[in-house]
XYZ file of N, CA, C and O in Angstrom:
748
model
N -7.488 -11.780 -8.588
C -8.818 -11.639 -8.054
C -9.492 -10.455 -8.733
O -8.868 -9.439 -8.982
N -10.773 -10.586 -9.024
C -11.512 -9.525 -9.695
C -11.699 -8.328 -8.777
O -11.756 -8.458 -7.567
N -11.819 -7.151 -9.402
C -11.977 -5.927 -8.635
C -13.246 -5.962 -7.780
O -13.245 -5.554 -6.634
N -14.334 -6.483 -8.341
C -15.586 -6.547 -7.580
C -15.433 -7.386 -6.320
O -15.922 -7.019 -5.271
N -14.772 -8.512 -6.427
C -14.636 -9.371 -5.261
C -13.752 -8.718 -4.197
O -13.951 -8.942 -3.014
N -12.759 -7.912 -4.610
C -11.953 -7.198 -3.622
C -12.800 -6.166 -2.896
O -12.653 -5.976 -1.693
N -13.691 -5.514 -3.608
C -14.584 -4.548 -2.976
C -15.477 -5.271 -1.973
O -15.696 -4.791 -0.865
N -15.953 -6.426 -2.337
C -16.795 -7.212 -1.426
C -16.001 -7.618 -0.187
O -16.521 -7.551 0.938
N -14.760 -8.038 -0.377
C -13.934 -8.450 0.757
C -13.661 -7.268 1.687
O -13.736 -7.405 2.912
N -13.359 -6.122 1.107
C -13.134 -4.925 1.924
C -14.398 -4.604 2.717
O -14.338 -4.314 3.917
N -15.553 -4.680 2.061
C -16.818 -4.376 2.733
C -17.089 -5.340 3.882
O -17.515 -4.928 4.972
N -16.822 -6.625 3.668
C -17.044 -7.623 4.717
C -16.114 -7.366 5.906
O -16.555 -7.339 7.063
N -14.833 -7.161 5.629
C -13.893 -6.912 6.710
C -14.176 -5.584 7.409
O -14.013 -5.465 8.626
N -14.608 -4.576 6.664
C -14.957 -3.294 7.271
C -16.161 -3.455 8.205
O -16.185 -2.885 9.303
N -17.136 -4.244 7.775
C -18.301 -4.502 8.640
C -17.867 -5.199 9.932
O -18.328 -4.846 11.028
N -16.952 -6.149 9.816
C -16.424 -6.830 11.003
C -15.708 -5.828 11.906
O -15.867 -5.842 13.137
N -14.933 -4.924 11.297
C -14.235 -3.905 12.073
C -15.210 -3.018 12.838
O -14.977 -2.693 14.010
N -16.297 -2.618 12.186
C -17.282 -1.757 12.840
C -17.935 -2.474 14.024
O -18.099 -1.890 15.099
N -18.281 -3.739 13.825
C -18.881 -4.511 14.916
C -17.886 -4.649 16.081
O -18.246 -4.435 17.237
N -16.634 -4.986 15.762
C -15.618 -5.111 16.816
C -15.421 -3.785 17.547
O -15.269 -3.758 18.776
N -15.416 -2.700 16.801
C -15.231 -1.383 17.406
C -16.378 -1.063 18.367
O -16.140 -0.649 19.511
N -17.591 -1.286 17.919
C -18.748 -0.992 18.768
C -18.796 -1.897 19.996
O -19.021 -1.427 21.110
N -18.572 -3.190 19.787
C -18.590 -4.128 20.916
C -17.471 -3.835 21.917
O -17.703 -3.837 23.123
N -16.268 -3.601 21.400
C -15.155 -3.347 22.320
C -15.337 -2.027 23.056
O -14.985 -1.921 24.232
N -15.922 -1.037 22.415
C -16.185 0.232 23.086
C -17.156 0.021 24.231
O -16.931 0.497 25.351
N -18.212 -0.714 23.986
C -19.211 -0.968 25.031
C -18.621 -1.835 26.140
O -18.696 -1.496 27.323
N -17.998 -2.946 25.775
C -17.472 -3.885 26.767
C -16.385 -3.241 27.626
O -16.433 -3.310 28.854
N -15.406 -2.602 26.993
C -14.286 -2.055 27.756
C -14.663 -0.811 28.554
O -13.973 -0.453 29.498
N -15.757 -0.141 28.181
C -16.187 1.026 28.963
C -17.139 0.642 30.088
O -17.231 1.361 31.070
N -17.849 -0.466 29.953
C -18.781 -0.888 31.003
C -18.122 -1.750 32.073
O -18.465 -1.666 33.239
N -17.206 -2.596 31.652
C -16.551 -3.492 32.606
C -15.300 -2.835 33.178
O -14.522 -2.236 32.438
N -15.105 -2.952 34.462
C -13.921 -2.323 35.070
C -12.665 -3.184 34.877
O -12.102 -3.718 35.826
N -12.250 -3.328 33.635
C -11.062 -4.121 33.332
C -9.815 -3.250 33.479
O -9.843 -2.073 33.130
N -8.719 -3.828 33.940
C -7.496 -3.030 34.101
C -6.837 -2.676 32.762
O -6.034 -1.759 32.701
N -7.173 -3.414 31.717
C -6.616 -3.112 30.395
C -7.751 -2.916 29.406
O -8.841 -3.436 29.590
N -7.476 -2.156 28.366
C -8.456 -1.904 27.322
C -7.760 -2.078 25.961
O -7.426 -1.104 25.299
N -7.532 -3.325 25.570
C -6.793 -3.557 24.324
C -7.610 -3.192 23.081
O -8.833 -3.267 23.076
N -6.897 -2.804 22.049
C -7.500 -2.547 20.749
C -7.602 -3.875 20.020
O -6.632 -4.631 19.976
N -8.780 -4.172 19.449
C -8.920 -5.410 18.681
C -9.361 -5.143 17.242
O -9.358 -6.049 16.427
N -9.677 -3.910 16.934
C -10.169 -3.569 15.604
C -9.094 -3.773 14.524
O -9.407 -3.935 13.356
N -7.829 -3.812 14.917
C -6.754 -3.978 13.936
C -6.598 -5.426 13.460
O -5.966 -5.679 12.436
N -7.197 -6.369 14.153
C -7.033 -7.779 13.791
C -7.617 -8.100 12.411
O -6.951 -8.767 11.611
N -8.817 -7.616 12.053
C -9.294 -7.855 10.683
C -8.394 -7.223 9.611
O -8.263 -7.768 8.518
N -7.762 -6.113 9.951
C -6.838 -5.474 9.002
C -5.650 -6.395 8.752
O -5.241 -6.608 7.600
N -5.109 -6.972 9.816
C -3.969 -7.892 9.700
C -4.355 -9.116 8.876
O -3.638 -9.512 7.946
N -5.489 -9.709 9.191
C -5.931 -10.925 8.501
C -6.202 -10.643 7.021
O -5.778 -11.408 6.152
N -6.872 -9.543 6.728
C -7.161 -9.191 5.325
C -5.879 -8.905 4.557
O -5.764 -9.262 3.386
N -4.920 -8.293 5.208
C -3.633 -8.019 4.562
C -2.967 -9.321 4.119
O -2.474 -9.436 2.997
N -2.958 -10.294 5.007
C -2.333 -11.586 4.698
C -3.084 -12.307 3.584
O -2.484 -12.861 2.666
N -4.407 -12.276 3.641
C -5.218 -13.013 2.673
C -5.321 -12.332 1.309
O -5.308 -12.999 0.276
N -5.449 -11.011 1.304
C -5.774 -10.303 0.057
C -4.717 -9.305 -0.397
O -4.887 -8.655 -1.411
N -3.653 -9.162 0.355
C -2.558 -8.328 -0.078
C -2.521 -6.955 0.567
O -3.447 -6.540 1.260
N -1.421 -6.244 0.316
C -1.199 -4.971 0.992
C -2.147 -3.845 0.551
O -2.414 -2.945 1.337
N -2.674 -3.907 -0.659
C -3.612 -2.849 -1.078
C -4.918 -2.935 -0.312
O -5.442 -1.932 0.178
N -5.457 -4.142 -0.185
C -6.676 -4.337 0.601
C -6.380 -4.021 2.070
O -7.159 -3.339 2.747
N -5.251 -4.499 2.570
C -4.869 -4.225 3.956
C -4.722 -2.739 4.234
O -5.210 -2.230 5.241
N -4.046 -2.021 3.323
C -3.865 -0.576 3.506
C -5.199 0.160 3.441
O -5.425 1.115 4.192
N -6.097 -0.291 2.570
C -7.432 0.322 2.481
C -8.183 0.144 3.803
O -8.760 1.103 4.330
N -8.151 -1.070 4.339
C -8.814 -1.314 5.625
C -8.120 -0.558 6.757
O -8.780 -0.060 7.675
N -6.802 -0.457 6.687
C -6.070 0.330 7.680
C -6.483 1.793 7.633
O -6.668 2.431 8.679
N -6.653 2.325 6.421
C -7.114 3.711 6.275
C -8.522 3.868 6.852
O -8.816 4.858 7.526
N -9.372 2.879 6.622
C -10.725 2.921 7.194
C -10.665 2.856 8.723
O -11.441 3.523 9.412
N -9.731 2.090 9.255
C -9.539 2.047 10.703
C -9.129 3.418 11.222
O -9.599 3.874 12.258
N -8.242 4.078 10.490
C -7.825 5.426 10.866
C -8.992 6.401 10.845
O -9.127 7.243 11.739
N -9.844 6.270 9.848
C -11.030 7.143 9.751
C -11.970 6.890 10.935
O -12.517 7.830 11.512
N -12.131 5.619 11.297
C -12.949 5.292 12.473
C -12.372 5.990 13.708
O -13.108 6.554 14.522
N -11.056 5.960 13.845
C -10.396 6.592 14.984
C -10.634 8.103 14.995
O -10.947 8.680 16.045
N -10.500 8.738 13.842
C -10.724 10.190 13.749
C -12.169 10.525 14.104
O -12.434 11.425 14.911
N -13.113 9.790 13.529
C -14.538 10.059 13.786
C -14.868 9.842 15.265
O -15.519 10.675 15.898
N -14.405 8.728 15.827
C -14.681 8.424 17.232
C -14.127 9.522 18.139
O -14.816 9.994 19.050
N -12.888 9.938 17.900
C -12.263 10.946 18.754
C -12.796 12.351 18.505
O -12.610 13.227 19.344
N -13.469 12.546 17.387
C -14.111 13.825 17.123
C -15.477 13.881 17.803
O -15.852 14.909 18.375
N -16.206 12.778 17.765
C -17.561 12.744 18.335
C -17.588 12.518 19.843
O -18.445 13.041 20.543
N -16.651 11.699 20.332
C -16.570 11.414 21.765
C -15.253 12.005 22.259
O -14.205 11.376 22.167
N -15.330 13.211 22.749
C -14.116 13.927 23.127
C -13.666 13.504 24.524
O -14.382 13.657 25.503
N -12.479 12.921 24.551
C -11.821 12.501 25.787
C -10.555 13.344 25.952
O -10.154 14.037 25.013
N -9.891 13.265 27.093
C -8.659 14.057 27.259
C -7.573 13.766 26.215
O -6.730 14.613 25.958
N -7.602 12.575 25.612
C -6.590 12.219 24.607
C -7.091 12.359 23.169
O -6.357 12.032 22.233
N -8.291 12.839 22.961
C -8.860 12.910 21.610
C -8.042 13.775 20.663
O -7.987 13.513 19.463
N -7.387 14.797 21.180
C -6.597 15.681 20.322
C -5.430 14.952 19.649
O -4.912 15.399 18.633
N -5.036 13.797 20.195
C -3.952 13.030 19.592
C -4.383 12.340 18.301
O -3.542 11.966 17.486
N -5.706 12.170 18.105
C -6.218 11.417 16.961
C -7.200 12.192 16.090
O -7.669 11.654 15.089
N -7.541 13.405 16.474
C -8.488 14.184 15.691
C -8.048 15.636 15.586
O -7.861 16.306 16.611
N -7.930 16.134 14.361
C -7.584 17.547 14.197
C -8.792 18.464 14.415
O -8.651 19.675 14.391
N -9.956 17.882 14.649
C -11.200 18.652 14.741
C -11.633 18.949 16.169
O -12.754 19.393 16.395
N -10.787 18.668 17.144
C -11.091 18.963 18.543
C -10.045 19.955 19.056
O -8.986 20.122 18.438
N -10.306 20.604 20.187
C -9.315 21.544 20.730
C -7.952 20.879 20.919
O -7.853 19.754 21.380
N -6.908 21.583 20.530
C -5.504 21.156 20.581
C -5.137 20.129 19.502
O -3.977 19.755 19.389
N -6.090 19.632 18.733
C -5.784 18.729 17.636
C -5.220 19.517 16.463
O -5.472 20.712 16.329
N -4.440 18.859 15.624
C -3.869 19.510 14.437
C -3.580 18.453 13.374
O -4.007 17.304 13.511
N -2.861 18.818 12.335
C -2.575 17.853 11.262
C -1.719 16.680 11.746
O -1.808 15.585 11.192
N -0.929 16.890 12.777
C -0.166 15.776 13.360
C -1.106 14.723 13.926
O -0.812 13.528 13.873
N -2.238 15.167 14.454
C -3.249 14.231 14.974
C -3.742 13.316 13.861
O -3.906 12.112 14.057
N -3.965 13.898 12.697
C -4.430 13.123 11.542
C -3.355 12.127 11.107
O -3.658 10.981 10.772
N -2.111 12.547 11.143
C -0.998 11.663 10.789
C -0.931 10.468 11.748
O -0.781 9.321 11.323
N -1.087 10.729 13.059
C -1.046 9.653 14.050
C -2.239 8.711 13.887
O -2.113 7.503 14.047
N -3.393 9.263 13.545
C -4.598 8.432 13.385
C -4.536 7.581 12.122
O -5.070 6.471 12.104
N -3.894 8.060 11.070
C -3.962 7.379 9.774
C -2.728 6.523 9.432
O -2.882 5.357 9.080
N -1.551 7.083 9.495
C -0.356 6.384 8.995
C -0.096 5.032 9.673
O 0.089 4.028 8.977
N -0.100 4.944 11.005
C 0.143 3.625 11.611
C -0.893 2.587 11.201
O -0.559 1.416 11.001
N -2.132 3.017 11.041
C -3.201 2.091 10.685
C -3.037 1.600 9.255
O -3.292 0.435 8.953
N -2.605 2.474 8.368
C -2.337 2.054 6.988
C -1.184 1.050 6.973
O -1.235 0.031 6.278
N -0.159 1.317 7.780
C 0.987 0.399 7.849
C 0.611 -0.973 8.409
O 1.212 -1.976 8.043
N -0.405 -1.009 9.295
C -0.888 -2.303 9.811
C -1.341 -3.182 8.642
O -1.194 -4.394 8.681
N -1.894 -2.565 7.620
C -2.391 -3.307 6.471
C -1.320 -3.729 5.491
O -1.591 -4.466 4.545
N -0.097 -3.271 5.688
C 0.991 -3.580 4.754
C 2.000 -4.555 5.357
O 2.371 -5.547 4.731
N 2.450 -4.296 6.571
C 3.541 -5.091 7.152
C 3.225 -6.584 7.323
O 4.093 -7.412 7.014
N 2.030 -6.973 7.779
C 1.790 -8.422 7.953
C 1.878 -9.209 6.647
O 2.350 -10.349 6.640
N 1.444 -8.595 5.566
C 1.481 -9.277 4.275
C 2.913 -9.676 3.922
O 3.175 -10.825 3.551
N 3.834 -8.731 4.032
C 5.218 -9.008 3.639
C 5.922 -9.942 4.615
O 6.754 -10.751 4.205
N 5.566 -9.870 5.881
C 6.141 -10.812 6.851
C 5.683 -12.225 6.517
O 6.497 -13.149 6.435
N 4.381 -12.401 6.307
C 3.868 -13.737 6.006
C 4.366 -14.225 4.652
O 4.723 -15.397 4.505
N 4.415 -13.338 3.677
C 4.874 -13.719 2.338
C 6.305 -14.265 2.385
O 6.648 -15.178 1.626
N 7.125 -13.730 3.270
C 8.520 -14.180 3.347
C 8.664 -15.534 4.053
O 9.672 -16.203 3.883
N 7.625 -15.962 4.805
C 7.745 -17.211 5.560
C 6.746 -18.288 5.131
O 7.088 -19.456 5.100
N 5.507 -17.909 4.891
C 4.433 -18.805 4.434
C 4.279 -20.091 5.244
O 4.203 -21.180 4.705
N 4.246 -19.954 6.565
C 3.957 -21.089 7.433
C 3.288 -20.571 8.705
O 3.049 -19.374 8.838
N 2.999 -21.475 9.636
C 2.300 -21.063 10.869
C 3.130 -20.085 11.699
O 2.593 -19.159 12.287
N 4.416 -20.303 11.731
C 5.284 -19.367 12.461
C 5.200 -17.987 11.803
O 5.147 -16.964 12.488
N 5.154 -17.973 10.486
C 5.002 -16.714 9.760
C 3.699 -16.015 10.104
O 3.647 -14.783 10.195
N 2.633 -16.788 10.291
C 1.345 -16.196 10.687
C 1.425 -15.583 12.078
O 0.911 -14.491 12.313
N 2.064 -16.295 12.996
C 2.220 -15.778 14.362
C 3.025 -14.479 14.332
O 2.642 -13.475 14.947
N 4.125 -14.501 13.606
C 4.974 -13.304 13.528
C 4.254 -12.174 12.804
O 4.324 -11.014 13.223
N 3.538 -12.490 11.723
C 2.795 -11.462 10.987
C 1.730 -10.812 11.869
O 1.571 -9.580 11.865
N 1.008 -11.624 12.642
C 0.011 -11.083 13.568
C 0.651 -10.201 14.627
O 0.144 -9.126 14.958
N 1.780 -10.651 15.141
C 2.501 -9.885 16.159
C 3.045 -8.577 15.595
O 2.913 -7.516 16.211
N 3.641 -8.662 14.422
C 4.224 -7.467 13.789
C 3.130 -6.466 13.434
O 3.316 -5.255 13.593
N 1.989 -6.962 12.969
C 0.879 -6.059 12.655
C 0.442 -5.278 13.881
O 0.259 -4.053 13.829
N 0.304 -5.960 14.998
C -0.084 -5.308 16.240
C 1.009 -4.354 16.724
O 0.730 -3.227 17.125
N 2.251 -4.808 16.663
C 3.373 -3.968 17.099
C 3.508 -2.729 16.212
O 3.889 -1.659 16.699
N 3.199 -2.862 14.939
C 3.245 -1.711 14.028
C 2.329 -0.609 14.536
O 2.717 0.558 14.601
N 1.123 -0.987 14.909
C 0.181 -0.002 15.439
C 0.725 0.641 16.716
O 0.805 1.857 16.828
N 1.127 -0.181 17.650
C 1.603 0.320 18.937
C 2.810 1.233 18.784
O 2.829 2.353 19.300
N 3.806 0.762 18.075
C 5.058 1.514 17.954
C 4.855 2.824 17.197
O 5.337 3.883 17.624
N 4.120 2.779 16.085
C 3.956 4.005 15.300
C 2.987 4.997 15.929
O 3.185 6.210 15.821
N 1.937 4.516 16.588
C 1.035 5.448 17.268
C 1.752 6.097 18.448
O 1.803 7.323 18.560
N 2.319 5.284 19.330
C 2.980 5.844 20.506
C 4.247 6.615 20.138
O 4.544 7.653 20.739
N 4.977 6.121 19.149
C 6.154 6.859 18.674
C 5.768 8.190 18.052
O 6.427 9.218 18.275
N 4.682 8.190 17.283
C 4.190 9.441 16.693
C 3.779 10.430 17.761
O 4.080 11.632 17.671
N 3.099 9.938 18.788
C 2.718 10.814 19.903
C 3.972 11.364 20.575
O 4.058 12.554 20.893
N 4.976 10.510 20.771
C 6.213 10.939 21.422
C 6.903 12.041 20.626
O 7.335 13.042 21.191
N 6.991 11.861 19.313
C 7.720 12.838 18.496
C 6.893 14.059 18.115
O 7.421 15.158 18.017
N 5.602 13.887 17.897
C 4.774 15.001 17.434
C 4.078 15.752 18.567
O 3.695 16.911 18.399
N 3.878 15.084 19.684
C 3.279 15.718 20.860
C 4.168 15.402 22.066
O 3.748 14.750 23.014
N 5.411 15.851 22.017
C 6.404 15.467 23.026
C 6.004 15.838 24.447
O 6.473 15.221 25.399
N 5.114 16.808 24.607
C 4.693 17.184 25.957
C 3.921 16.053 26.651
O 3.855 16.005 27.877
N 3.351 15.105 25.877
C 2.602 13.997 26.474
C 3.514 13.134 27.345
O 3.155 12.741 28.446
N 4.707 12.837 26.873
C 5.658 12.014 27.627
C 6.759 12.858 28.274
O 7.697 12.321 28.842
N 6.639 14.174 28.143
C 7.663 15.100 28.649
C 9.053 14.750 28.121
O 10.047 14.906 28.820
N 9.107 14.220 26.899
C 10.387 13.883 26.283
C 11.101 12.719 26.940
O 12.275 12.484 26.683
N 10.428 11.958 27.785
C 11.053 10.874 28.531
C 10.892 9.560 27.760
O 9.821 8.972 27.734
N 11.965 9.090 27.156
C 11.933 7.877 26.339
C 11.615 6.646 27.198
O 10.979 5.708 26.727
N 12.018 6.639 28.462
C 11.713 5.501 29.336
C 10.204 5.366 29.546
O 9.677 4.257 29.591
N 9.524 6.492 29.676
C 8.071 6.463 29.833
C 7.421 5.895 28.583
O 6.514 5.071 28.665
N 7.902 6.323 27.425
C 7.381 5.796 26.161
C 7.573 4.289 26.093
O 6.643 3.551 25.766
N 8.764 3.819 26.402
C 9.041 2.386 26.339
C 8.192 1.611 27.349
O 7.724 0.510 27.054
N 7.955 2.183 28.502
C 7.105 1.524 29.503
C 5.688 1.372 28.973
O 5.054 0.329 29.176
N 5.191 2.376 28.275
C 3.839 2.302 27.713
C 3.799 1.285 26.572
O 2.871 0.495 26.455
N 4.823 1.291 25.717
C 4.879 0.340 24.600
C 4.886 -1.091 25.120
O 4.253 -1.979 24.551
N 5.585 -1.325 26.206
C 5.708 -2.675 26.757
C 4.682 -2.968 27.851
O 4.819 -3.935 28.592
N 3.645 -2.174 27.917
C 2.619 -2.336 28.949
C 1.788 -3.601 28.722
O 1.840 -4.232 27.671
N 0.983 -3.924 29.716
C 0.095 -5.089 29.626
C -0.881 -4.935 28.467
O -1.206 -5.904 27.776
N -1.340 -3.719 28.230
C -2.274 -3.450 27.136
C -1.655 -3.838 25.782
O -2.242 -4.582 25.004
N -0.468 -3.326 25.525
C 0.204 -3.580 24.246
C 0.582 -5.044 24.089
O 0.443 -5.619 23.010
N 1.053 -5.638 25.168
C 1.435 -7.045 25.120
C 0.211 -7.922 24.871
O 0.271 -8.875 24.082
N -0.899 -7.587 25.509
C -2.142 -8.342 25.309
C -2.598 -8.236 23.856
O -2.980 -9.238 23.238
N -2.549 -7.045 23.291
C -2.927 -6.846 21.883
C -2.067 -7.707 20.973
O -2.570 -8.352 20.047
N -0.769 -7.736 21.241
C 0.164 -8.501 20.403
C -0.142 -9.995 20.484
O -0.214 -10.673 19.452
N -0.358 -10.514 21.670
C -0.630 -11.946 21.848
C -1.966 -12.327 21.216
O -2.070 -13.331 20.500
N -2.996 -11.520 21.453
C -4.320 -11.804 20.876
C -4.252 -11.755 19.350
O -4.817 -12.621 18.672
N -3.536 -10.780 18.808
C -3.385 -10.680 17.346
C -2.698 -11.914 16.776
O -3.123 -12.455 15.753
N -1.641 -12.344 17.433
C -0.903 -13.526 16.957
C -1.784 -14.772 17.002
O -1.845 -15.532 16.022
N -2.489 -14.974 18.110
C -3.336 -16.165 18.260
C -4.475 -16.171 17.243
O -4.733 -17.186 16.584
N -5.163 -15.050 17.108
C -6.285 -14.996 16.161
C -5.816 -15.099 14.707
O -6.483 -15.725 13.888
N -4.680 -14.508 14.403
C -4.158 -14.603 13.036
C -3.838 -16.040 12.671
O -4.259 -16.535 11.623
N -3.117 -16.740 13.530
C -2.744 -18.129 13.231
C -3.962 -19.045 13.266
O -3.978 -20.090 12.606
N -5.008 -18.665 13.973
C -6.220 -19.486 14.049
C -7.173 -19.238 12.878
O -7.781 -20.170 12.358
N -7.326 -17.994 12.477
C -8.349 -17.620 11.495
C -7.863 -17.706 10.049
O -8.610 -18.164 9.173
N -6.638 -17.298 9.779
C -6.156 -17.260 8.381
C -6.236 -18.624 7.693
O -6.739 -18.712 6.567
N -5.770 -19.730 8.301
C -5.866 -21.024 7.602
C -7.314 -21.408 7.273
O -7.581 -21.963 6.191
N -8.235 -21.097 8.170
C -9.646 -21.413 7.907
C -10.171 -20.592 6.723
O -10.822 -21.127 5.823
N -9.862 -19.314 6.714
C -10.331 -18.453 5.612
C -9.643 -18.799 4.297
O -10.246 -18.678 3.234
N -8.384 -19.248 4.354
C -7.707 -19.683 3.129
C -8.391 -20.904 2.531
O -8.546 -21.003 1.308
N -8.816 -21.843 3.393
C -9.532 -23.027 2.903
C -10.867 -22.637 2.292
O -11.258 -23.141 1.234
N -11.598 -21.762 2.957
C -12.902 -21.307 2.445
C -12.729 -20.566 1.123
O -13.550 -20.738 0.213
N -11.695 -19.784 1.017
C -11.444 -18.974 -0.184
C -11.157 -19.837 -1.405
O -11.480 -19.484 -2.523
N -10.573 -21.027 -1.197
C -10.225 -21.904 -2.338
C -11.368 -22.726 -2.728
O -12.259 -22.960 -3.073
């Protein structure tokens, strides 16, 4: 694929990410829902599968930047976990905001590449979502151990929460639904 077309694809997926981020922020903050799943990672997963790990990692890095900017501008009690520019934030915050998101753009590609079927798409979507959950929450556990008071059971309870499970299921369903359509359009 030509370099220009990859730039165009990154721009299109980034625009989708921004719209999803803005819509989900408004919807999940206005409606009294018991869960607030992250959906901005789904375009990263889909782009990774379609265009490879470099495009996926680039979009993952952009997702991380969105997280840093959001947590810097809208300071919440947990913002220090994702932004080094707020009180109690540090370079570990930047690591938590960036590294898991970059990995979201890499892992689905290799999972799907090894299987290349619908089951592979479901697993790739699930693994992409789980990558975010496990590395973000694991990073918080190891780099900001006071958040979980060093209690591994608490960490596992959060990882296996309704929020994380919902993200994983939605990622799997949308990945298996959207990728085949975009593959047909791309050809």
